[in-house]
Amino acid sequence: MTQQERRHIAAGLAHGLSYAEIARRLDRPTSTISREIARNGGAHAYRPDRAHRATADRAHRAAPASARAAGRPREATGDEIVEIVEIAVRSGMPRMTARVHVDLLLSEDGRRTAAELARRLEVSPASVSVAVNFLLQQGYVRRERDPHRRRDVYVVDDDAWYHSIVVSVRQTLASAHAAMDAAEALGPDNPAARRLSKAGVFLERVVHDLKDSADHWRPLLS
């Protein structure tokens, strides 16, 4: 949780908002808000800056010396995860989708079942379903079937970024061709047709360059 979000929580408490309303405004689960407030003094003693420092201190203390001694890699802290999610949200990804994507990216083997995602993120299976469907459509993850447990497993592999670019190229090319078709139907003397034609040609050239670059650099993912 970011420091700005904690300040929004404090402001909401000062204005008498319910935990559910604060959660709605921050696009967070109500349980996240209630835990944040409970472990940082409660509704009457909650101070955002103090809560932020306390979280950082807890994360630092929680860095498991036993894990380091065993040679296991350090896991991302809560604040680091939040920052990655915020970057994805600012780029246009829905927050829940970003949380699911980041949890998959940071998993040791890049694999989670829907049940594991729901449990780890403390959200409903329906929320996970919407998020993974978006990620599948955009090429960020792929679905595998676990024959032993007879359930789907969602996977982020090394080629995920390449496939996401391919999907983006395909979608943008469809828009470019639609613009050029509309321009042709309107005729060369129509001002809107000229704008659409230029936009279509521009997008077509750009995405072809992007696809060529992705093909060229794809071996880096191997």
PDB file of C-alpha atoms in Angstrom:
ATOM      1  CA  MET A   1       0.000   0.000   0.000  1.00  0.00           C
ATOM      2  CA  THR A   2       1.383   3.405  -0.940  1.00  0.00           C
ATOM      3  CA  GLN A   3       1.833   6.321   1.425  1.00  0.00           C
ATOM      4  CA  GLN A   4      -0.717   8.289  -0.603  1.00  0.00           C
ATOM      5  CA  GLU A   5      -3.296   5.526  -0.142  1.00  0.00           C
ATOM      6  CA  ARG A   6      -2.666   5.558   3.603  1.00  0.00           C
ATOM      7  CA  ARG A   7      -3.299   9.298   3.650  1.00  0.00           C
ATOM      8  CA  HIS A   8      -6.583   8.702   1.819  1.00  0.00           C
ATOM      9  CA  ILE A   9      -7.505   6.166   4.502  1.00  0.00           C
ATOM     10  CA  ALA A  10      -6.777   8.696   7.238  1.00  0.00           C
ATOM     11  CA  ALA A  11      -8.841  11.337   5.431  1.00  0.00           C
ATOM     12  CA  GLY A  12     -11.720   8.892   5.018  1.00  0.00           C
ATOM     13  CA  LEU A  13     -11.648   7.998   8.703  1.00  0.00           C
ATOM     14  CA  ALA A  14     -11.614  11.691   9.627  1.00  0.00           C
ATOM     15  CA  HIS A  15     -14.738  12.215   7.504  1.00  0.00           C
ATOM     16  CA  GLY A  16     -16.508   9.247   9.088  1.00  0.00           C
ATOM     17  CA  LEU A  17     -16.454   7.001   6.010  1.00  0.00           C
ATOM     18  CA  SER A  18     -16.982   3.280   6.469  1.00  0.00           C
ATOM     19  CA  TYR A  19     -14.200   0.838   5.733  1.00  0.00           C
ATOM     20  CA  ALA A  20     -16.191  -0.402   2.732  1.00  0.00           C
ATOM     21  CA  GLU A  21     -16.505   3.120   1.304  1.00  0.00           C
ATOM     22  CA  ILE A  22     -12.791   3.808   1.796  1.00  0.00           C
ATOM     23  CA  ALA A  23     -12.009   0.497   0.083  1.00  0.00           C
ATOM     24  CA  ARG A  24     -14.327   1.333  -2.825  1.00  0.00           C
ATOM     25  CA  ARG A  25     -12.665   4.714  -3.368  1.00  0.00           C
ATOM     26  CA  LEU A  26      -9.218   3.118  -3.342  1.00  0.00           C
ATOM     27  CA  ASP A  27     -10.311   0.101  -5.430  1.00  0.00           C
ATOM     28  CA  ARG A  28      -9.107  -2.209  -2.674  1.00  0.00           C
ATOM     29  CA  PRO A  29     -10.766  -5.134  -0.853  1.00  0.00           C
ATOM     30  CA  THR A  30     -12.487  -4.054   2.358  1.00  0.00           C
ATOM     31  CA  SER A  31     -10.493  -6.700   4.229  1.00  0.00           C
ATOM     32  CA  THR A  32      -7.249  -4.982   3.171  1.00  0.00           C
ATOM     33  CA  ILE A  33      -8.440  -1.661   4.591  1.00  0.00           C
ATOM     34  CA  SER A  34      -9.662  -3.185   7.853  1.00  0.00           C
ATOM     35  CA  ARG A  35      -6.370  -5.045   8.398  1.00  0.00           C
ATOM     36  CA  GLU A  36      -4.337  -1.942   7.595  1.00  0.00           C
ATOM     37  CA  ILE A  37      -6.252   0.109  10.146  1.00  0.00           C
ATOM     38  CA  ALA A  38      -6.336  -2.621  12.812  1.00  0.00           C
ATOM     39  CA  ARG A  39      -2.584  -3.233  12.821  1.00  0.00           C
ATOM     40  CA  ASN A  40      -1.773   0.464  12.894  1.00  0.00           C
ATOM     41  CA  GLY A  41      -3.622   1.717  15.942  1.00  0.00           C
ATOM     42  CA  GLY A  42      -7.267   1.332  14.983  1.00  0.00           C
ATOM     43  CA  ALA A  43      -9.708   3.869  13.561  1.00  0.00           C
ATOM     44  CA  HIS A  44      -9.138   6.502  16.268  1.00  0.00           C
ATOM     45  CA  ALA A  45      -5.334   6.305  16.383  1.00  0.00           C
ATOM     46  CA  TYR A  46      -4.490   5.636  12.724  1.00  0.00           C
ATOM     47  CA  ARG A  47      -1.707   7.913  11.426  1.00  0.00           C
ATOM     48  CA  PRO A  48      -0.724   7.388   7.761  1.00  0.00           C
ATOM     49  CA  ASP A  49       2.952   8.364   7.972  1.00  0.00           C
ATOM     50  CA  ARG A  50       3.494   6.296  11.096  1.00  0.00           C
ATOM     51  CA  ALA A  51       1.677   3.353   9.489  1.00  0.00           C
ATOM     52  CA  HIS A  52       3.884   3.640   6.409  1.00  0.00           C
ATOM     53  CA  ARG A  53       7.073   3.620   8.468  1.00  0.00           C
ATOM     54  CA  ALA A  54       5.830   0.711  10.562  1.00  0.00           C
ATOM     55  CA  THR A  55       5.091  -1.336   7.434  1.00  0.00           C
ATOM     56  CA  ALA A  56       8.581  -0.685   6.107  1.00  0.00           C
ATOM     57  CA  ASP A  57      10.047  -1.734   9.443  1.00  0.00           C
ATOM     58  CA  ARG A  58       7.994  -4.936   9.490  1.00  0.00           C
ATOM     59  CA  ALA A  59       9.082  -5.786   5.952  1.00  0.00           C
ATOM     60  CA  HIS A  60      12.706  -5.263   6.888  1.00  0.00           C
ATOM     61  CA  ARG A  61      12.418  -7.427   9.994  1.00  0.00           C
ATOM     62  CA  ALA A  62      10.553 -10.080   8.030  1.00  0.00           C
ATOM     63  CA  ALA A  63      13.381 -10.560   5.536  1.00  0.00           C
ATOM     64  CA  PRO A  64      14.041 -14.141   6.625  1.00  0.00           C
ATOM     65  CA  ALA A  65      17.619 -14.728   7.662  1.00  0.00           C
ATOM     66  CA  SER A  66      16.932 -18.463   7.500  1.00  0.00           C
ATOM     67  CA  ALA A  67      15.907 -18.146   3.834  1.00  0.00           C
ATOM     68  CA  ARG A  68      19.075 -16.232   3.023  1.00  0.00           C
ATOM     69  CA  ALA A  69      21.156 -18.798   4.884  1.00  0.00           C
ATOM     70  CA  ALA A  70      19.494 -21.554   2.875  1.00  0.00           C
ATOM     71  CA  GLY A  71      20.351 -19.779  -0.357  1.00  0.00           C
ATOM     72  CA  ARG A  72      16.758 -19.027  -1.319  1.00  0.00           C
ATOM     73  CA  PRO A  73      16.178 -15.832  -3.320  1.00  0.00           C
ATOM     74  CA  ARG A  74      14.832 -12.767  -1.548  1.00  0.00           C
ATOM     75  CA  GLU A  75      11.124 -12.213  -2.101  1.00  0.00           C
ATOM     76  CA  ALA A  76       9.730  -8.813  -3.030  1.00  0.00           C
ATOM     77  CA  THR A  77       8.453  -6.785  -0.089  1.00  0.00           C
ATOM     78  CA  GLY A  78       4.876  -5.586   0.167  1.00  0.00           C
ATOM     79  CA  ASP A  79       5.822  -2.042  -0.775  1.00  0.00           C
ATOM     80  CA  GLU A  80       7.795  -3.237  -3.792  1.00  0.00           C
ATOM     81  CA  ILE A  81       4.818  -5.259  -4.980  1.00  0.00           C
ATOM     82  CA  VAL A  82       2.485  -2.296  -4.509  1.00  0.00           C
ATOM     83  CA  GLU A  83       4.785  -0.074  -6.568  1.00  0.00           C
ATOM     84  CA  ILE A  84       4.870  -2.576  -9.451  1.00  0.00           C
ATOM     85  CA  VAL A  85       1.075  -2.843  -9.353  1.00  0.00           C
ATOM     86  CA  GLU A  86       0.731   0.950  -9.371  1.00  0.00           C
ATOM     87  CA  ILE A  87       2.938   1.199 -12.462  1.00  0.00           C
ATOM     88  CA  ALA A  88       0.730  -1.344 -14.247  1.00  0.00           C
ATOM     89  CA  VAL A  89      -2.429   0.531 -13.196  1.00  0.00           C
ATOM     90  CA  ARG A  90      -1.008   3.818 -14.452  1.00  0.00           C
ATOM     91  CA  SER A  91      -0.340   2.144 -17.803  1.00  0.00           C
ATOM     92  CA  GLY A  92      -4.060   1.315 -18.077  1.00  0.00           C
ATOM     93  CA  MET A  93      -4.369  -2.190 -16.618  1.00  0.00           C
ATOM     94  CA  PRO A  94      -7.305  -2.742 -14.209  1.00  0.00           C
ATOM     95  CA  ARG A  95      -6.063  -2.922 -10.628  1.00  0.00           C
ATOM     96  CA  MET A  96      -7.244  -6.457  -9.920  1.00  0.00           C
ATOM     97  CA  THR A  97      -5.761  -7.662 -13.199  1.00  0.00           C
ATOM     98  CA  ALA A  98      -2.483  -5.959 -12.298  1.00  0.00           C
ATOM     99  CA  ARG A  99      -2.430  -7.638  -8.879  1.00  0.00           C
ATOM    100  CA  VAL A 100      -2.982 -11.065 -10.439  1.00  0.00           C
ATOM    101  CA  HIS A 101      -0.357 -10.437 -13.113  1.00  0.00           C
ATOM    102  CA  VAL A 102       2.246  -9.247 -10.598  1.00  0.00           C
ATOM    103  CA  ASP A 103       1.590 -12.188  -8.283  1.00  0.00           C
ATOM    104  CA  LEU A 104       2.209 -14.545 -11.202  1.00  0.00           C
ATOM    105  CA  LEU A 105       5.320 -12.660 -12.299  1.00  0.00           C
ATOM    106  CA  LEU A 106       6.823 -12.814  -8.814  1.00  0.00           C
ATOM    107  CA  SER A 107       6.024 -16.475  -8.179  1.00  0.00           C
ATOM    108  CA  GLU A 108       9.053 -18.743  -8.138  1.00  0.00           C
ATOM    109  CA  ASP A 109       7.973 -20.865 -11.117  1.00  0.00           C
ATOM    110  CA  GLY A 110       5.524 -18.442 -12.764  1.00  0.00           C
ATOM    111  CA  ARG A 111       2.587 -20.763 -12.119  1.00  0.00           C
ATOM    112  CA  ARG A 112      -0.565 -20.446 -10.016  1.00  0.00           C
ATOM    113  CA  THR A 113      -4.016 -22.018 -10.000  1.00  0.00           C
ATOM    114  CA  ALA A 114      -7.075 -19.790  -9.740  1.00  0.00           C
ATOM    115  CA  ALA A 115      -7.616 -21.032  -6.188  1.00  0.00           C
ATOM    116  CA  GLU A 116      -4.044 -20.123  -5.227  1.00  0.00           C
ATOM    117  CA  LEU A 117      -4.435 -16.636  -6.690  1.00  0.00           C
ATOM    118  CA  ALA A 118      -7.727 -16.076  -4.872  1.00  0.00           C
ATOM    119  CA  ARG A 119      -6.241 -17.251  -1.561  1.00  0.00           C
ATOM    120  CA  ARG A 120      -3.022 -15.249  -1.867  1.00  0.00           C
ATOM    121  CA  LEU A 121      -4.742 -12.023  -2.938  1.00  0.00           C
ATOM    122  CA  GLU A 122      -7.731 -12.542  -0.626  1.00  0.00           C
ATOM    123  CA  VAL A 123     -10.255 -11.926  -3.377  1.00  0.00           C
ATOM    124  CA  SER A 124     -13.172 -13.851  -4.826  1.00  0.00           C
ATOM    125  CA  PRO A 125     -12.720 -16.562  -7.479  1.00  0.00           C
ATOM    126  CA  ALA A 126     -14.922 -14.443  -9.768  1.00  0.00           C
ATOM    127  CA  SER A 127     -12.459 -11.527  -9.523  1.00  0.00           C
ATOM    128  CA  VAL A 128      -9.578 -13.832 -10.393  1.00  0.00           C
ATOM    129  CA  SER A 129     -11.540 -15.258 -13.330  1.00  0.00           C
ATOM    130  CA  VAL A 130     -12.119 -11.804 -14.827  1.00  0.00           C
ATOM    131  CA  ALA A 131      -8.470 -10.880 -14.342  1.00  0.00           C
ATOM    132  CA  VAL A 132      -6.975 -14.030 -15.869  1.00  0.00           C
ATOM    133  CA  ASN A 133      -9.352 -13.864 -18.848  1.00  0.00           C
ATOM    134  CA  PHE A 134      -8.030 -10.366 -19.599  1.00  0.00           C
ATOM    135  CA  LEU A 135      -4.433 -11.567 -19.244  1.00  0.00           C
ATOM    136  CA  LEU A 136      -5.103 -14.551 -21.513  1.00  0.00           C
ATOM    137  CA  GLN A 137      -6.680 -12.357 -24.180  1.00  0.00           C
ATOM    138  CA  GLN A 138      -3.728  -9.962 -24.106  1.00  0.00           C
ATOM    139  CA  GLY A 139      -1.133 -12.743 -24.286  1.00  0.00           C
ATOM    140  CA  TYR A 140       0.382 -12.033 -20.865  1.00  0.00           C
ATOM    141  CA  VAL A 141      -0.298 -15.541 -19.552  1.00  0.00           C
ATOM    142  CA  ARG A 142      -1.261 -18.934 -20.917  1.00  0.00           C
ATOM    143  CA  ARG A 143      -3.468 -21.670 -19.511  1.00  0.00           C
ATOM    144  CA  GLU A 144      -2.345 -25.242 -18.853  1.00  0.00           C
ATOM    145  CA  ARG A 145      -4.340 -28.195 -17.593  1.00  0.00           C
ATOM    146  CA  ASP A 146      -3.041 -30.017 -14.539  1.00  0.00           C
ATOM    147  CA  PRO A 147      -3.910 -33.685 -15.293  1.00  0.00           C
ATOM    148  CA  HIS A 148      -3.370 -34.781 -11.698  1.00  0.00           C
ATOM    149  CA  ARG A 149      -5.627 -32.224  -9.995  1.00  0.00           C
ATOM    150  CA  ARG A 150      -7.899 -31.652 -13.016  1.00  0.00           C
ATOM    151  CA  ARG A 151      -7.741 -27.902 -12.777  1.00  0.00           C
ATOM    152  CA  ASP A 152      -6.355 -25.047 -14.841  1.00  0.00           C
ATOM    153  CA  VAL A 153      -2.937 -23.564 -14.098  1.00  0.00           C
ATOM    154  CA  TYR A 154      -2.064 -20.045 -15.268  1.00  0.00           C
ATOM    155  CA  VAL A 155       1.508 -19.603 -16.426  1.00  0.00           C
ATOM    156  CA  VAL A 156       3.832 -16.688 -17.148  1.00  0.00           C
ATOM    157  CA  ASP A 157       6.696 -18.052 -19.225  1.00  0.00           C
ATOM    158  CA  ASP A 158       9.744 -16.457 -20.856  1.00  0.00           C
ATOM    159  CA  ASP A 159       7.848 -15.804 -24.094  1.00  0.00           C
ATOM    160  CA  ALA A 160       4.932 -13.997 -22.431  1.00  0.00           C
ATOM    161  CA  TRP A 161       6.209 -10.525 -23.339  1.00  0.00           C
ATOM    162  CA  TYR A 162       6.672 -11.531 -26.972  1.00  0.00           C
ATOM    163  CA  HIS A 163       3.160 -12.964 -27.184  1.00  0.00           C
ATOM    164  CA  SER A 164       1.674  -9.834 -25.583  1.00  0.00           C
ATOM    165  CA  ILE A 165       3.337  -7.703 -28.279  1.00  0.00           C
ATOM    166  CA  VAL A 166       1.983 -10.002 -31.013  1.00  0.00           C
ATOM    167  CA  VAL A 167      -1.542  -9.609 -29.611  1.00  0.00           C
ATOM    168  CA  SER A 168      -1.125  -5.823 -29.409  1.00  0.00           C
ATOM    169  CA  VAL A 169       0.153  -5.696 -32.995  1.00  0.00           C
ATOM    170  CA  ARG A 170      -2.809  -7.730 -34.222  1.00  0.00           C
ATOM    171  CA  GLN A 171      -5.310  -5.482 -32.428  1.00  0.00           C
ATOM    172  CA  THR A 172      -3.668  -2.265 -33.619  1.00  0.00           C
ATOM    173  CA  LEU A 173      -3.455  -3.525 -37.207  1.00  0.00           C
ATOM    174  CA  ALA A 174      -7.188  -4.232 -37.110  1.00  0.00           C
ATOM    175  CA  SER A 175      -7.786  -0.615 -36.038  1.00  0.00           C
ATOM    176  CA  ALA A 176      -5.438   0.703 -38.733  1.00  0.00           C
ATOM    177  CA  HIS A 177      -7.167  -1.281 -41.478  1.00  0.00           C
ATOM    178  CA  ALA A 178     -10.597  -0.224 -40.233  1.00  0.00           C
ATOM    179  CA  ALA A 179      -9.498   3.419 -40.411  1.00  0.00           C
ATOM    180  CA  MET A 180      -8.186   3.002 -43.954  1.00  0.00           C
ATOM    181  CA  ASP A 181     -11.361   1.188 -45.060  1.00  0.00           C
ATOM    182  CA  ALA A 182     -13.493   4.005 -43.626  1.00  0.00           C
ATOM    183  CA  ALA A 183     -11.318   6.584 -45.385  1.00  0.00           C
ATOM    184  CA  GLU A 184     -11.778   4.799 -48.703  1.00  0.00           C
ATOM    185  CA  ALA A 185     -15.554   4.641 -48.235  1.00  0.00           C
ATOM    186  CA  LEU A 186     -15.763   8.369 -47.443  1.00  0.00           C
ATOM    187  CA  GLY A 187     -13.767   9.364 -50.518  1.00  0.00           C
ATOM    188  CA  PRO A 188     -10.540  11.335 -51.044  1.00  0.00           C
ATOM    189  CA  ASP A 189     -12.200  14.768 -50.816  1.00  0.00           C
ATOM    190  CA  ASN A 190     -13.576  14.197 -47.317  1.00  0.00           C
ATOM    191  CA  PRO A 191     -11.491  15.863 -44.538  1.00  0.00           C
ATOM    192  CA  ALA A 192     -12.320  13.051 -42.100  1.00  0.00           C
ATOM    193  CA  ALA A 193     -11.202  10.518 -44.690  1.00  0.00           C
ATOM    194  CA  ARG A 194      -7.813  12.202 -44.991  1.00  0.00           C
ATOM    195  CA  ARG A 195      -7.349  12.103 -41.196  1.00  0.00           C
ATOM    196  CA  LEU A 196      -8.373   8.449 -41.007  1.00  0.00           C
ATOM    197  CA  SER A 197      -6.111   7.503 -43.900  1.00  0.00           C
ATOM    198  CA  LYS A 198      -3.068   9.161 -42.323  1.00  0.00           C
ATOM    199  CA  ALA A 199      -3.797   7.568 -38.953  1.00  0.00           C
ATOM    200  CA  GLY A 200      -4.232   4.143 -40.514  1.00  0.00           C
ATOM    201  CA  VAL A 201      -0.987   4.294 -42.480  1.00  0.00           C
ATOM    202  CA  PHE A 202       0.913   5.610 -39.451  1.00  0.00           C
ATOM    203  CA  LEU A 203      -0.358   2.857 -37.142  1.00  0.00           C
ATOM    204  CA  GLU A 204       0.281   0.166 -39.746  1.00  0.00           C
ATOM    205  CA  ARG A 205       3.916   1.232 -40.251  1.00  0.00           C
ATOM    206  CA  VAL A 206       4.588   1.574 -36.523  1.00  0.00           C
ATOM    207  CA  VAL A 207       3.214  -1.841 -35.550  1.00  0.00           C
ATOM    208  CA  HIS A 208       5.060  -3.577 -38.380  1.00  0.00           C
ATOM    209  CA  ASP A 209       8.280  -2.037 -37.063  1.00  0.00           C
ATOM    210  CA  LEU A 210       7.358  -3.155 -33.542  1.00  0.00           C
ATOM    211  CA  LYS A 211       6.710  -6.739 -34.686  1.00  0.00           C
ATOM    212  CA  ASP A 212      10.007  -6.821 -36.616  1.00  0.00           C
ATOM    213  CA  SER A 213      11.845  -5.568 -33.522  1.00  0.00           C
ATOM    214  CA  ALA A 214      10.128  -8.145 -31.298  1.00  0.00           C
ATOM    215  CA  ASP A 215      11.096 -10.928 -33.721  1.00  0.00           C
ATOM    216  CA  HIS A 216      14.681  -9.667 -33.829  1.00  0.00           C
ATOM    217  CA  TRP A 217      15.114  -9.505 -30.045  1.00  0.00           C
ATOM    218  CA  ARG A 218      13.033 -12.566 -29.139  1.00  0.00           C
ATOM    219  CA  PRO A 219      16.162 -14.741 -28.583  1.00  0.00           C
ATOM    220  CA  LEU A 220      16.907 -12.605 -25.511  1.00  0.00           C
ATOM    221  CA  LEU A 221      13.917 -14.263 -23.837  1.00  0.00           C
ATOM    222  CA  SER A 222      15.305 -17.765 -24.409  1.00  0.00           C
TER     223      SER A 222
END
